[in-house]
Short mmCIF file of C-alpha atoms in Angstrom, two decimals:
data_model
loop_
_atom_site.label_atom_id
_atom_site.label_comp_id
_atom_site.label_asym_id
_atom_site.label_seq_id
_atom_site.Cartn_x
_atom_site.Cartn_y
_atom_site.Cartn_z
CA MET A 245 20.99 -49.27 26.07
CA ILE A 246 24.74 -49.95 26.71
CA ASP A 247 27.27 -50.02 24.07
CA ILE A 248 29.56 -53.14 23.81
CA ALA A 249 32.67 -53.40 22.52
CA VAL A 250 33.68 -57.26 21.64
CA ILE A 251 37.61 -57.53 22.54
CA THR A 252 39.00 -60.81 20.65
CA SER A 253 42.12 -62.27 19.65
CA ILE A 254 44.04 -60.71 16.16
CA PRO A 255 42.90 -63.71 13.85
CA HIS A 256 39.17 -63.21 14.67
CA LEU A 257 39.12 -59.49 14.86
CA GLY A 258 36.90 -59.40 11.48
CA ARG A 259 34.63 -62.24 12.65
CA LEU A 260 33.82 -61.23 16.14
CA SER A 261 35.04 -58.00 17.00
CA ALA A 262 33.08 -56.11 14.18
CA LEU A 263 29.88 -57.52 16.14
CA GLY A 264 30.27 -54.61 19.11
CA SER A 265 28.76 -51.72 19.00
CA ILE A 266 31.75 -49.40 19.64
CA ASP A 267 35.42 -50.76 19.54
CA MET A 268 38.51 -51.07 22.03
CA ALA A 269 41.92 -51.55 20.99
CA LEU A 270 44.81 -52.14 23.26
CA THR A 271 47.67 -50.00 23.08
CA HIS A 272 50.48 -52.38 23.61
CA LEU A 273 48.83 -54.65 20.25
CA VAL A 274 48.52 -51.47 18.59
CA LEU A 275 52.19 -50.75 18.90
CA ASP A 276 53.34 -54.46 18.22
CA HIS A 277 51.08 -55.69 15.56
CA PRO A 278 50.36 -53.75 12.59
CA ALA A 279 47.52 -55.23 10.91
CA TYR A 280 45.74 -55.30 14.32
CA ALA A 281 46.34 -51.32 14.64
CA GLU A 282 45.42 -51.10 10.59
CA HIS A 283 41.97 -52.87 11.28
CA PHE A 284 40.99 -50.37 14.16
CA ARG A 285 42.29 -47.65 12.12
CA SER A 286 39.81 -48.72 8.97
CA ARG A 287 37.04 -48.88 11.80
CA SER A 288 37.58 -45.55 13.07
CA ARG A 289 37.91 -43.69 9.44
CA ALA A 290 34.34 -46.06 8.94
CA GLY A 291 32.88 -44.13 12.04
CA VAL A 292 33.00 -46.53 14.29
CA GLN A 293 34.25 -45.32 17.80
CA VAL A 294 37.08 -46.48 18.89
CA ILE A 295 38.27 -46.57 22.96
CA LEU A 296 42.09 -46.91 22.95
CA ASP A 297 42.98 -48.86 26.35
CA ASN A 298 46.36 -48.74 28.45
CA SER A 299 46.79 -52.14 28.77
CA ALA A 300 46.83 -52.03 32.58
CA TYR A 301 45.02 -55.35 32.92
CA GLU A 302 47.74 -57.58 30.25
CA LEU A 303 50.64 -56.00 31.88
CA GLU A 304 49.17 -56.63 35.60
CA GLU A 305 52.06 -58.98 36.32
CA SER A 306 54.90 -57.48 34.72
CA THR A 307 54.39 -53.42 35.66
CA GLY A 308 51.38 -53.58 38.19
CA ALA A 309 50.02 -49.90 35.82
CA GLY A 310 48.55 -49.22 32.56
CA MET A 311 50.93 -47.82 29.65
CA SER A 312 52.48 -43.87 30.36
CA ALA A 313 51.16 -41.16 27.81
CA SER A 314 54.10 -41.43 25.34
CA PRO A 315 53.23 -45.14 23.92
CA VAL A 316 49.39 -44.54 24.65
CA LEU A 317 48.89 -41.17 22.55
CA HIS A 318 51.27 -42.47 19.81
CA ALA A 319 49.12 -45.51 19.41
CA ALA A 320 45.89 -43.14 19.23
CA GLU A 321 47.62 -41.09 16.41
CA ARG A 322 48.17 -44.69 14.77
CA ILE A 323 44.49 -45.67 14.67
CA GLY A 324 42.50 -42.37 14.96
CA ALA A 325 40.97 -43.27 18.44
CA HIS A 326 38.11 -41.32 19.97
CA VAL A 327 38.71 -42.28 23.48
CA VAL A 328 41.72 -42.68 25.42
CA VAL A 329 42.53 -44.32 28.63
CA CYS A 330 44.96 -42.59 31.20
CA GLN A 331 47.58 -44.42 32.58
CA ASP A 332 46.52 -45.98 36.01
CA VAL A 333 48.58 -47.90 38.87
CA LEU A 334 46.71 -51.03 39.95
CA PHE A 335 45.47 -51.01 43.45
CA ASP A 336 46.94 -47.66 44.17
CA GLY A 337 44.53 -44.64 44.11
CA PRO A 338 47.40 -41.69 45.29
CA ALA A 339 49.47 -42.85 42.53
CA THR A 340 46.48 -43.02 40.15
CA VAL A 341 45.69 -39.64 40.69
CA SER A 342 49.41 -38.28 40.18
CA ALA A 343 49.77 -40.99 37.34
CA THR A 344 46.48 -39.33 35.54
CA GLN A 345 47.08 -35.50 36.20
CA GLN A 346 51.04 -36.38 34.49
CA PHE A 347 49.14 -38.14 31.35
CA LEU A 348 46.68 -35.58 31.03
CA LYS A 349 49.77 -32.54 30.97
CA GLU A 350 51.77 -34.60 28.64
CA ALA A 351 48.85 -35.40 25.94
CA HIS A 352 48.14 -31.52 26.60
CA LYS A 353 51.87 -30.75 25.06
CA HIS A 354 51.55 -33.67 22.53
CA SER A 355 48.59 -32.06 20.69
CA GLU A 356 49.68 -28.59 21.42
CA GLY A 357 46.15 -27.55 22.24
CA GLU A 358 42.90 -29.24 22.37
CA ALA A 359 42.98 -32.89 22.07
CA PRO A 360 41.30 -34.75 19.30
CA TYR A 361 40.08 -37.23 21.50
CA LYS A 362 38.39 -37.64 24.96
CA PHE A 363 39.94 -38.84 28.25
CA MET A 364 38.77 -41.79 30.42
CA ALA A 365 40.53 -41.93 33.86
CA VAL A 366 40.55 -45.18 36.14
CA PRO A 367 40.04 -45.04 39.63
CA GLN A 368 41.90 -47.60 41.72
CA GLY A 369 42.37 -48.47 45.07
CA ARG A 370 42.71 -51.73 47.61
CA THR A 371 39.69 -50.44 50.45
CA ARG A 372 36.09 -48.59 49.21
CA GLN A 373 37.92 -45.48 51.06
CA GLU A 374 40.60 -45.20 49.16
CA TRP A 375 38.94 -46.00 45.71
CA MET A 376 36.46 -43.46 46.95
CA SER A 377 39.10 -40.91 47.46
CA CYS A 378 40.70 -41.58 43.97
CA TYR A 379 37.53 -41.09 42.37
CA GLU A 380 36.83 -37.96 43.95
CA GLN A 381 39.79 -36.23 42.95
CA ILE A 382 39.83 -37.69 39.35
CA VAL A 383 36.18 -37.12 38.29
CA ALA A 384 36.88 -33.53 39.42
CA LEU A 385 39.58 -33.12 36.71
CA GLN A 386 38.16 -30.91 34.04
CA GLU A 387 39.70 -33.04 30.94
CA ILE A 388 38.41 -36.60 32.12
CA ASP A 389 35.32 -37.34 30.44
CA VAL A 390 34.94 -40.94 30.87
CA ILE A 391 35.29 -42.58 34.46
CA GLY A 392 36.39 -46.26 33.72
CA LEU A 393 35.18 -49.08 36.01
CA SER A 394 38.04 -51.71 36.82
CA LYS A 395 37.08 -55.65 37.06
CA LEU A 396 40.42 -55.48 39.31
CA SER A 397 40.08 -52.62 41.53
CA VAL A 398 36.01 -52.40 42.08
CA ALA A 399 36.00 -56.09 42.72
CA ARG A 400 39.17 -55.33 46.41
CA SER A 401 37.34 -52.42 47.03
CA PHE A 402 33.69 -53.48 47.58
CA GLU A 403 34.85 -56.83 48.81
CA ALA A 404 32.96 -58.90 46.06
CA PRO A 405 32.88 -60.52 42.87
CA VAL A 406 33.06 -57.76 39.99
CA ALA A 407 29.58 -57.93 38.57
CA GLU A 408 27.85 -57.79 42.11
CA ALA A 409 30.74 -55.25 43.66
CA ARG A 410 30.35 -53.02 39.98
CA LEU A 411 26.67 -52.66 40.84
CA GLU A 412 27.01 -51.97 44.34
CA CYS A 413 29.80 -49.16 43.15
CA MET A 414 27.67 -47.99 40.66
CA ALA A 415 24.59 -47.55 43.20
CA ALA A 416 26.57 -45.97 45.38
CA LEU A 417 27.85 -43.42 42.81
CA LEU A 418 24.86 -42.35 41.50
CA ALA A 419 23.46 -41.56 44.64
CA ARG A 420 25.76 -38.85 45.13
CA ASP A 421 24.68 -37.58 41.59
CA ALA A 422 27.96 -38.61 39.22
CA PRO A 423 28.36 -36.01 37.05
CA LYS A 424 30.31 -38.26 34.42
CA PRO A 425 29.50 -41.22 32.44
CA PHE A 426 30.71 -44.71 33.30
CA HIS A 427 32.43 -47.79 30.87
CA LEU A 428 32.48 -50.94 32.57
CA LEU A 429 35.92 -52.26 31.84
CA GLY A 430 36.01 -56.20 31.32
CA GLY A 431 33.92 -58.65 33.35
CA ASP A 432 33.88 -61.33 35.29
CA ARG A 433 32.09 -64.94 34.35
CA SER A 434 28.87 -63.04 35.53
CA LEU A 435 29.06 -60.20 32.43
CA PRO A 436 25.81 -60.75 30.65
CA TRP A 437 23.83 -60.95 34.13
CA GLU A 438 25.71 -57.80 35.17
CA LEU A 439 24.80 -55.87 32.03
CA ALA A 440 21.26 -56.95 32.24
CA ARG A 441 21.34 -55.85 35.96
CA HIS A 442 22.58 -52.08 35.48
CA GLN A 443 19.55 -51.56 32.76
CA ARG A 444 17.31 -53.19 35.27
CA MET A 445 18.06 -51.05 37.98
CA GLY A 446 18.56 -47.98 35.34
CA HIS A 447 22.07 -47.36 36.09
CA ASP A 448 22.34 -46.98 32.00
CA GLU A 449 19.17 -44.23 31.93
CA ALA A 450 20.99 -41.92 34.78
CA GLU A 451 21.01 -38.04 33.51
CA ASN A 452 24.63 -37.17 33.06
CA GLY A 453 26.16 -39.83 34.46
CA GLY A 454 25.22 -43.74 34.36
CA VAL A 455 27.13 -46.46 32.61
CA ARG A 456 27.40 -46.22 29.24
CA SER A 457 29.34 -49.05 27.48
CA ASN A 458 31.63 -52.00 28.13
CA ASP A 459 34.62 -54.05 26.70
CA SER A 460 35.18 -57.52 27.62
CA SER A 461 36.66 -61.01 25.67
CA PHE A 462 33.86 -62.63 27.51
CA ALA A 463 32.67 -63.62 24.42
CA PHE A 464 35.73 -65.01 22.73
CA TRP A 465 37.34 -66.49 25.44
CA TYR A 466 34.50 -68.51 27.16
CA ALA A 467 34.12 -69.80 23.79
CA ALA A 468 38.27 -70.60 23.75
CA MET A 469 38.18 -72.47 26.89
CA ASP A 470 34.61 -74.29 26.52
CA ILE A 471 32.88 -72.95 29.35
CA SER A 472 28.95 -72.85 29.01
CA VAL A 473 26.56 -69.78 29.95
CA ASP A 474 23.36 -70.36 31.63
CA SER A 475 19.98 -69.07 30.78
CA GLY A 476 20.44 -66.35 33.85
CA GLY A 477 23.98 -64.96 32.47
CA ARG A 478 26.40 -66.88 34.14
CA ALA A 479 29.16 -68.99 33.37
CA ARG A 480 29.66 -71.79 35.34
CA ARG A 481 33.20 -70.80 36.50
CA GLU A 482 35.94 -68.32 35.88
CA ALA A 483 37.98 -68.52 32.64
CA GLU A 484 41.61 -69.47 34.49
CA SER A 485 43.84 -67.44 32.48
CA LYS A 486 43.81 -64.42 30.59
CA PRO A 487 42.86 -63.93 27.07
CA ASP A 488 45.58 -64.79 24.22
CA LEU A 489 44.72 -61.94 22.10
CA VAL A 490 47.33 -62.43 19.81
CA ALA A 491 47.31 -65.72 18.40
CA GLY A 492 44.24 -67.71 20.53
CA THR A 493 42.32 -69.44 17.26
CA LEU A 494 38.73 -71.09 17.68
CA THR A 495 37.38 -73.96 16.00
CA ASP A 496 34.37 -74.17 14.36
CA GLU A 497 32.26 -75.50 16.96
CA ARG A 498 33.78 -72.67 19.14
CA LEU A 499 33.47 -70.25 17.20
CA LYS A 500 29.51 -70.57 17.03
CA HIS A 501 29.98 -70.57 20.81
CA ALA A 502 31.50 -67.05 20.45
CA LEU A 503 28.63 -65.91 18.34
CA VAL A 504 26.18 -67.08 21.27
CA ASN A 505 28.12 -65.54 23.53
CA VAL A 506 27.83 -62.04 21.74
CA ALA A 507 24.21 -62.56 21.03
CA ARG A 508 23.66 -62.93 24.70
CA LEU A 509 26.01 -59.49 25.42
CA ARG A 510 23.87 -57.75 23.06
CA ARG A 511 20.71 -58.54 24.34
CA ALA A 512 22.05 -58.27 28.04
CA ALA A 513 22.85 -54.75 27.05
CA GLY A 514 20.11 -53.89 25.39
CA LEU A 515 21.10 -53.66 21.76
CA PRO A 516 19.53 -54.90 18.80
CA GLU A 517 20.21 -58.92 18.35
CA HIS A 518 21.06 -58.82 14.90
CA ASN A 519 24.22 -56.99 13.80
CA PRO A 520 23.66 -55.62 10.16
CA SER A 521 25.80 -56.62 7.66
CA SER A 522 26.39 -53.00 6.21
CA GLU A 523 27.83 -51.92 9.60
CA PRO A 524 31.68 -51.30 8.83
CA GLY A 525 33.81 -54.36 9.36
CA GLY A 526 30.13 -56.59 10.13
CA VAL A 527 28.98 -59.72 9.22
CA THR A 528 25.16 -61.18 9.29
CA TRP A 529 24.83 -63.65 11.92
CA GLN A 530 21.82 -65.19 13.66
CA PRO A 531 21.50 -64.74 17.69
CA GLU A 532 21.22 -67.54 19.47
CA GLN A 533 17.00 -68.71 19.26
#
């Protein structure tokens, strides 16, 4: 089983985000939108695991890196995050190792002792050799609890589409007896297919390491773009743009499509297809027949 976090726009947080088995919040939205922060703070208080991302994907064109320790840790306090993503520098392995180490130093000072959350680090690189070198240095850091697999750097480093690249990457890492669990950051048009393949290959059952979770706006954004998904779990094409997570809204018909996409992701991840209405913030819904 692989836990999933459903990323959606602020207007649909209550209707879609709550349908995952875990949550993921984005630092820049936590800091800029009080209602967004309050949603995830309430979810955390209700016992839902909340991962706080450093917004690297959203900042790709502007800074090319995730946010630094100070704003991420401030956002983590605001929402009561359980896992925080350390700063990474897109496609740059050595810079990411340095950024991760600096982030951990600042986090230690910030918490004045043991941090109240776990740390996720995200290996980066432009080639397989650079990515693997970055991974080896990061996984050796005692403070790191989870390794995040970027949809951007893994695809570039393993020279394949996201889904195929991460499957190959995971197989290679597990062959080396990976000591820490993995989180899949985002996904491409084949995300449901990828999740199902990880399960079929036993990547979610590996001792110590293994794929434990995923976050994605797939359910929301592919519905918003009116891109259909076939029975094999692949959308007919890639979404042309990054999702509008601030003001993006779905028509009633496209919201139904988003709910079907959530059901498809839950099924592919091995989760129950019916999300109990008793879950904090959850709603009763019927999956695709």
